[in-house]
């Protein structure tokens, strides 16, 4: 089964997760950043779309892609997000994707996230630095991380669906 992983990223976290997912799937996988273009979807049996959540919203590039490429619903497909706030992951998974796309996805998951102030720009960089500084002494604060195990489970489910 030919699998396509499409992603959009601002700081590189989604790209890192897409690469880890491709490695876990193992064979016949192509990865594309949608900012660089998208191959013909007809050439693939399974499509995975991944994007970041920023300020509670799906990355604009991925949202635009999904809204203008509804033919993805005729394929087997899955969705993942990278989100620094795991406690809101379910809310984001059910609310940020276009309804018709979300309802037909075979798999949806959050792969966690990272807070990298050095990779941010402008106001995002300032907000991230202020947030991290405000939580320096908060003993309950847990720095966001990528969920490697969830990526493995996601890949296993894709492999199961290809049988």
XYZ file of N, CA and C in Angstrom:
489
model
N 0.841 -1.167 0.000
C 0.000 0.000 0.000
C 0.894 1.241 0.000
N 0.643 2.134 -0.938
C 1.403 3.378 -1.029
C 0.777 4.416 -0.096
N 1.609 4.929 0.806
C 1.135 5.883 1.801
C 1.779 7.243 1.564
N 0.959 8.277 1.679
C 1.422 9.654 1.556
C 1.228 10.348 2.894
N 2.285 10.970 3.396
C 2.185 11.785 4.599
C 2.361 13.236 4.172
N 1.290 13.998 4.316
C 1.317 15.430 4.031
C 1.363 16.169 5.361
N 2.203 17.176 5.443
C 2.275 17.916 6.699
C 2.482 19.396 6.425
N 2.171 20.183 7.436
C 2.528 21.599 7.439
C 3.136 21.893 8.800
N 4.158 22.726 8.814
C 4.892 22.968 10.047
C 5.419 24.390 10.077
N 5.546 24.926 11.257
C 6.155 26.250 11.429
C 7.522 26.133 12.098
N 7.632 25.237 13.074
C 8.871 25.144 13.847
C 9.626 23.836 13.630
N 9.082 22.932 12.834
C 9.758 21.669 12.547
C 9.255 20.478 13.332
N 8.414 20.679 14.319
C 7.919 19.566 15.130
C 7.060 18.613 14.312
N 6.167 19.137 13.489
C 5.296 18.271 12.677
C 6.134 17.494 11.667
N 7.133 18.138 11.092
C 8.029 17.440 10.158
C 8.728 16.283 10.868
N 9.225 16.536 12.070
C 9.898 15.492 12.841
C 8.949 14.313 13.078
N 7.700 14.623 13.449
C 6.717 13.565 13.686
C 6.374 12.817 12.402
N 6.251 13.535 11.293
C 5.967 12.890 10.009
C 7.096 11.938 9.628
N 8.329 12.338 9.866
C 9.477 11.474 9.558
C 9.510 10.247 10.464
N 9.202 10.431 11.750
C 9.139 9.288 12.667
C 8.029 8.323 12.260
N 6.887 8.875 11.850
C 5.768 8.042 11.407
C 6.150 7.251 10.158
N 6.783 7.903 9.210
C 7.212 7.216 7.983
C 8.161 6.069 8.304
N 9.063 6.303 9.221
C 10.009 5.250 9.627
C 9.268 4.075 10.260
N 8.255 4.371 11.074
C 7.471 3.315 11.725
C 6.634 2.522 10.715
N 6.080 3.215 9.724
C 5.285 2.525 8.697
C 6.198 1.621 7.887
N 7.362 2.133 7.553
C 8.400 1.298 6.969
C 8.573 1.271 5.474
N 7.529 1.053 4.726
C 7.721 0.869 3.283
C 6.688 1.656 2.488
N 7.096 1.990 1.279
C 6.201 2.657 0.336
C 5.549 3.920 0.899
N 6.375 4.771 1.539
C 5.874 6.001 2.153
C 6.560 7.206 1.518
N 5.767 8.200 1.168
C 6.294 9.472 0.671
C 5.854 10.570 1.635
N 6.747 11.532 1.866
C 6.456 12.637 2.773
C 6.564 13.950 2.004
N 5.558 14.824 2.197
C 5.563 16.134 1.545
C 5.123 17.216 2.509
N 5.865 18.317 2.503
C 5.428 19.529 3.174
C 4.511 20.233 2.185
N 3.256 20.473 2.548
C 2.311 21.040 1.582
C 2.709 22.440 1.136
N 3.582 23.095 1.897
C 4.075 24.408 1.474
C 4.937 24.287 0.222
N 5.480 23.099 -0.015
C 6.333 22.858 -1.190
C 5.582 22.221 -2.345
N 4.285 22.007 -2.182
C 3.493 21.368 -3.229
C 3.018 19.997 -2.794
N 2.068 19.492 -3.558
C 1.437 18.211 -3.223
C 1.433 17.331 -4.471
N 1.810 16.069 -4.338
C 1.748 15.175 -5.496
C 0.298 14.817 -5.811
N 0.088 14.120 -6.909
C -1.257 13.668 -7.266
C -1.723 12.648 -6.227
N -2.858 12.949 -5.632
C -3.380 12.091 -4.564
C -3.797 10.722 -5.086
N -4.149 10.648 -6.365
C -4.580 9.374 -6.955
C -3.497 8.303 -6.906
N -2.240 8.708 -6.783
C -1.133 7.750 -6.792
C -0.971 7.021 -5.453
N -1.793 7.373 -4.461
C -1.618 6.809 -3.122
C -2.886 6.116 -2.641
N -2.677 5.048 -1.855
C -3.790 4.282 -1.296
C -4.241 4.819 0.059
N -3.303 5.400 0.792
C -3.588 5.893 2.138
C -2.910 7.248 2.294
N -3.643 8.216 2.856
C -3.099 9.566 3.023
C -3.193 9.957 4.493
N -2.102 10.487 5.005
C -2.045 10.991 6.377
C -1.783 12.489 6.294
N -2.564 13.269 7.014
C -2.371 14.720 7.075
C -2.048 15.104 8.504
N -0.970 15.854 8.670
C -0.572 16.293 10.000
C -0.257 17.767 10.031
N -0.629 18.412 11.123
C -0.389 19.853 11.259
C -0.314 20.235 12.726
N 0.192 21.419 12.937
C 0.292 21.930 14.294
C -0.977 22.675 14.685
N -1.150 22.773 15.982
C -2.196 23.609 16.556
C -1.473 24.799 17.177
N -1.865 25.978 16.749
C -1.271 27.202 17.286
C -2.393 28.120 17.716
N -2.323 28.528 18.961
C -3.361 29.400 19.527
C -4.751 28.786 19.350
N -4.822 27.456 19.451
C -6.098 26.754 19.375
C -6.625 26.511 17.979
N -5.829 26.824 16.959
C -6.298 26.681 15.583
C -5.362 25.802 14.764
N -5.955 25.119 13.793
C -5.189 24.295 12.869
C -4.334 25.181 11.985
N -3.126 24.740 11.696
C -2.239 25.470 10.797
C -2.981 25.858 9.519
N -2.842 27.104 9.124
C -3.603 27.664 8.012
C -3.349 26.928 6.683
N -2.117 26.543 6.428
C -1.806 25.830 5.169
C -2.568 24.509 5.083
N -2.591 23.757 6.182
C -3.290 22.469 6.176
C -4.790 22.683 6.082
N -5.303 23.654 6.810
C -6.736 23.928 6.760
C -7.163 24.269 5.332
N -6.406 25.134 4.666
C -6.711 25.500 3.272
C -6.627 24.285 2.355
N -5.610 23.451 2.554
C -5.469 22.246 1.736
C -6.686 21.345 1.889
N -7.096 21.077 3.125
C -8.223 20.175 3.368
C -9.540 20.746 2.841
N -9.712 22.046 2.944
C -10.944 22.665 2.457
C -11.035 22.669 0.936
N -9.905 22.648 0.245
C -9.918 22.688 -1.222
C -9.647 21.328 -1.864
N -9.381 20.307 -1.069
C -9.092 18.968 -1.603
C -9.990 17.926 -0.951
N -11.278 18.124 -1.099
C -12.251 17.216 -0.471
C -12.204 15.802 -1.053
N -11.527 15.627 -2.194
C -11.430 14.281 -2.768
C -10.645 13.340 -1.866
N -9.984 13.886 -0.875
C -9.284 13.047 0.091
C -10.262 12.085 0.767
N -11.524 12.473 0.854
C -12.543 11.634 1.493
C -12.829 10.352 0.715
N -12.389 10.288 -0.526
C -12.571 9.067 -1.312
C -11.447 8.065 -1.084
N -10.495 8.447 -0.276
C -9.347 7.599 0.039
C -9.428 7.162 1.498
N -8.608 6.179 1.844
C -8.373 5.889 3.251
C -7.458 6.999 3.735
N -7.825 7.636 4.854
C -6.953 8.694 5.348
C -7.024 8.823 6.861
N -5.994 9.474 7.393
C -5.871 9.683 8.836
C -5.369 11.092 9.093
N -5.594 11.564 10.313
C -5.213 12.923 10.693
C -4.422 12.892 11.999
N -3.395 13.732 12.071
C -2.725 13.908 13.354
C -2.415 15.377 13.582
N -2.315 15.710 14.855
C -1.934 17.056 15.240
C -0.714 17.001 16.149
N 0.001 18.096 16.176
C 1.045 18.309 17.167
C 0.575 19.482 18.008
N 0.490 19.238 19.296
C -0.122 20.200 20.200
C 0.631 20.183 21.520
N 1.042 21.342 21.966
C 1.798 21.426 23.210
C 0.968 21.220 24.458
N -0.353 21.281 24.337
C -1.220 21.155 25.498
C -2.060 19.891 25.367
N -1.519 18.793 25.873
C -2.146 17.488 25.730
C -3.551 17.436 26.313
N -3.812 18.194 27.373
C -5.136 18.166 27.990
C -6.218 18.697 27.060
N -5.833 19.402 25.992
C -6.801 19.920 25.029
C -6.786 19.161 23.704
N -6.005 18.115 23.617
C -5.841 17.396 22.353
C -7.160 16.866 21.802
N -7.976 16.234 22.640
C -9.258 15.690 22.160
C -10.168 16.796 21.642
N -10.188 17.900 22.339
C -10.986 19.053 21.906
C -10.510 19.536 20.531
N -9.212 19.631 20.361
C -8.674 20.081 19.074
C -8.950 19.062 17.971
N -8.745 17.772 18.270
C -8.971 16.738 17.255
C -10.413 16.729 16.760
N -11.341 17.043 17.632
C -12.745 17.018 17.221
C -13.232 18.356 16.676
N -12.448 19.433 16.846
C -12.966 20.731 16.458
C -12.213 21.533 15.415
N -10.960 21.187 15.124
C -10.194 22.059 14.231
C -10.231 21.650 12.762
N -10.526 20.394 12.489
C -10.579 19.936 11.097
C -11.965 20.211 10.523
N -12.056 20.458 9.208
C -13.386 20.602 8.596
C -14.238 19.378 8.942
N -15.508 19.593 9.279
C -16.385 18.519 9.763
C -16.444 17.314 8.834
N -16.594 17.545 7.537
C -16.714 16.415 6.605
C -15.428 15.606 6.553
N -14.297 16.258 6.711
C -13.006 15.558 6.714
C -12.858 14.786 8.022
N -13.091 15.441 9.130
C -12.930 14.825 10.441
C -13.798 13.587 10.601
N -15.030 13.649 10.135
C -15.975 12.541 10.293
C -15.552 11.294 9.526
N -14.819 11.467 8.440
C -14.445 10.322 7.604
C -13.035 9.801 7.846
N -12.285 10.458 8.715
C -10.925 9.998 9.016
C -10.976 8.657 9.741
N -10.155 7.727 9.309
C -10.112 6.400 9.928
C -9.358 6.420 11.258
N -8.390 7.323 11.373
C -7.584 7.435 12.579
C -7.343 8.920 12.835
N -7.419 9.321 14.105
C -7.059 10.677 14.516
C -6.255 10.569 15.803
N -5.175 11.347 15.899
C -4.357 11.291 17.112
C -3.566 12.571 17.297
N -3.164 12.769 18.542
C -2.238 13.848 18.873
C -0.883 13.225 19.161
N 0.150 13.795 18.563
C 1.517 13.305 18.769
C 2.272 14.163 19.786
N 1.551 14.940 20.590
C 2.218 15.810 21.554
C 2.779 17.032 20.855
N 3.815 17.597 21.414
C 4.383 18.790 20.806
C 5.627 19.251 21.522
N 6.119 20.373 21.077
C 7.309 20.978 21.660
C 7.086 22.486 21.759
N 7.730 23.106 22.710
C 7.730 24.568 22.803
C 9.165 25.020 22.566
N 9.423 25.500 21.378
C 10.771 25.927 21.029
C 10.741 27.426 20.719
N 11.045 28.226 21.720
C 11.011 29.681 21.532
C 11.988 30.122 20.450
N 13.125 29.449 20.348
C 14.133 29.843 19.355
C 13.666 29.637 17.919
N 12.651 28.814 17.712
C 12.131 28.558 16.367
C 10.934 29.454 16.025
N 10.475 30.215 16.991
C 9.315 31.086 16.793
C 9.757 32.416 16.186
N 8.772 33.160 15.724
C 9.034 34.492 15.181
C 8.049 35.483 15.787
N 8.474 36.727 15.878
C 7.598 37.823 16.259
C 6.844 37.612 17.558
N 5.552 37.849 17.496
C 4.694 37.765 18.666
C 4.652 36.350 19.244
N 4.679 35.327 18.381
C 4.689 33.942 18.869
C 5.909 33.687 19.741
N 7.059 34.214 19.331
C 8.288 34.033 20.101
C 8.159 34.711 21.469
N 7.642 35.909 21.488
C 7.460 36.638 22.739
C 6.504 35.897 23.671
N 5.369 35.452 23.139
C 4.381 34.738 23.953
C 4.972 33.449 24.513
N 5.713 32.707 23.688
C 6.326 31.455 24.146
C 7.333 31.720 25.253
N 8.178 32.730 25.078
C 9.160 33.052 26.112
C 8.480 33.466 27.416
N 7.451 34.298 27.329
C 6.728 34.727 28.523
C 6.064 33.541 29.217
N 5.469 32.645 28.446
C 4.823 31.455 29.001
C 5.838 30.582 29.733
N 6.979 30.336 29.086
C 8.005 29.497 29.706
C 8.558 30.155 30.967
N 8.784 31.446 30.907
C 9.292 32.170 32.068
C 8.277 32.112 33.224
N 7.008 32.276 32.908
C 5.966 32.248 33.934
C 5.861 30.880 34.598
N 6.286 29.837 33.914
C 6.163 28.480 34.454
C 7.473 27.918 34.997
N 8.524 28.733 35.053
C 9.823 28.257 35.545
C 9.738 27.666 36.953
N 8.956 28.272 37.794
C 8.870 27.810 39.183
C 7.600 27.024 39.473
N 6.834 26.731 38.460
C 5.600 25.957 38.631
C 5.956 24.472 38.637
N 5.910 23.866 39.783
C 6.309 22.460 39.895
C 5.344 21.502 39.198
N 4.145 21.967 38.867
C 3.172 21.130 38.160
C 3.291 21.239 36.642
N 4.104 22.173 36.169
C 4.247 22.361 34.725
C 5.090 21.240 34.133
N 4.586 20.643 33.072
C 5.310 19.604 32.361
C 5.603 20.128 30.959
N 6.871 20.175 30.608
C 7.269 20.660 29.290
C 6.691 19.726 28.222
N 6.024 20.289 27.213
C 5.461 19.451 26.150
C 6.538 18.608 25.474
N 6.138 17.416 25.068
C 7.063 16.489 24.420
C 6.339 15.712 23.328
N 7.098 15.161 22.417
C 6.533 14.320 21.357
C 6.256 12.937 21.939
N 5.087 12.385 21.612
C 4.681 11.065 22.107
C 5.106 9.980 21.105
N 6.310 9.498 21.274
C 6.867 8.487 20.371
C 5.990 7.238 20.337
N 5.474 6.829 21.492
C 4.644 5.622 21.561
C 3.357 5.801 20.758
N 2.775 6.992 20.797
C 1.543 7.244 20.048
C 1.810 7.190 18.543
N 2.961 7.660 18.128
C 3.323 7.571 16.709
C 3.423 6.105 16.300
N 3.996 5.281 17.159
C 4.082 3.842 16.884
C 2.715 3.200 16.785
N 1.808 3.544 17.703
C 0.444 2.989 17.665
C -0.289 3.439 16.394
N -0.111 4.683 16.028
C -0.727 5.245 14.818
C -0.242 4.465 13.590
N 1.055 4.235 13.512
C 1.637 3.472 12.399
C 1.091 2.046 12.373
N 0.962 1.427 13.539
C 0.420 0.065 13.612
C -1.008 0.025 13.068
N -1.826 1.034 13.402
C -3.197 1.065 12.913
C -3.241 1.254 11.390
N -2.318 2.051 10.870
C -2.246 2.207 9.405
C -1.893 0.871 8.766
N -0.945 0.174 9.326
C -0.554 -1.140 8.792
C -1.711 -2.134 8.856
N -2.480 -2.110 9.936
C -3.652 -2.985 10.069
C -4.680 -2.695 8.974
N -4.873 -1.447 8.659
C -5.849 -1.061 7.645
C -5.387 -1.406 6.225
N -4.097 -1.687 6.070
C -3.588 -2.000 4.734
C -3.666 -3.487 4.412
N -4.098 -4.260 5.379
C -4.188 -5.721 5.167
C -5.425 -6.050 4.347
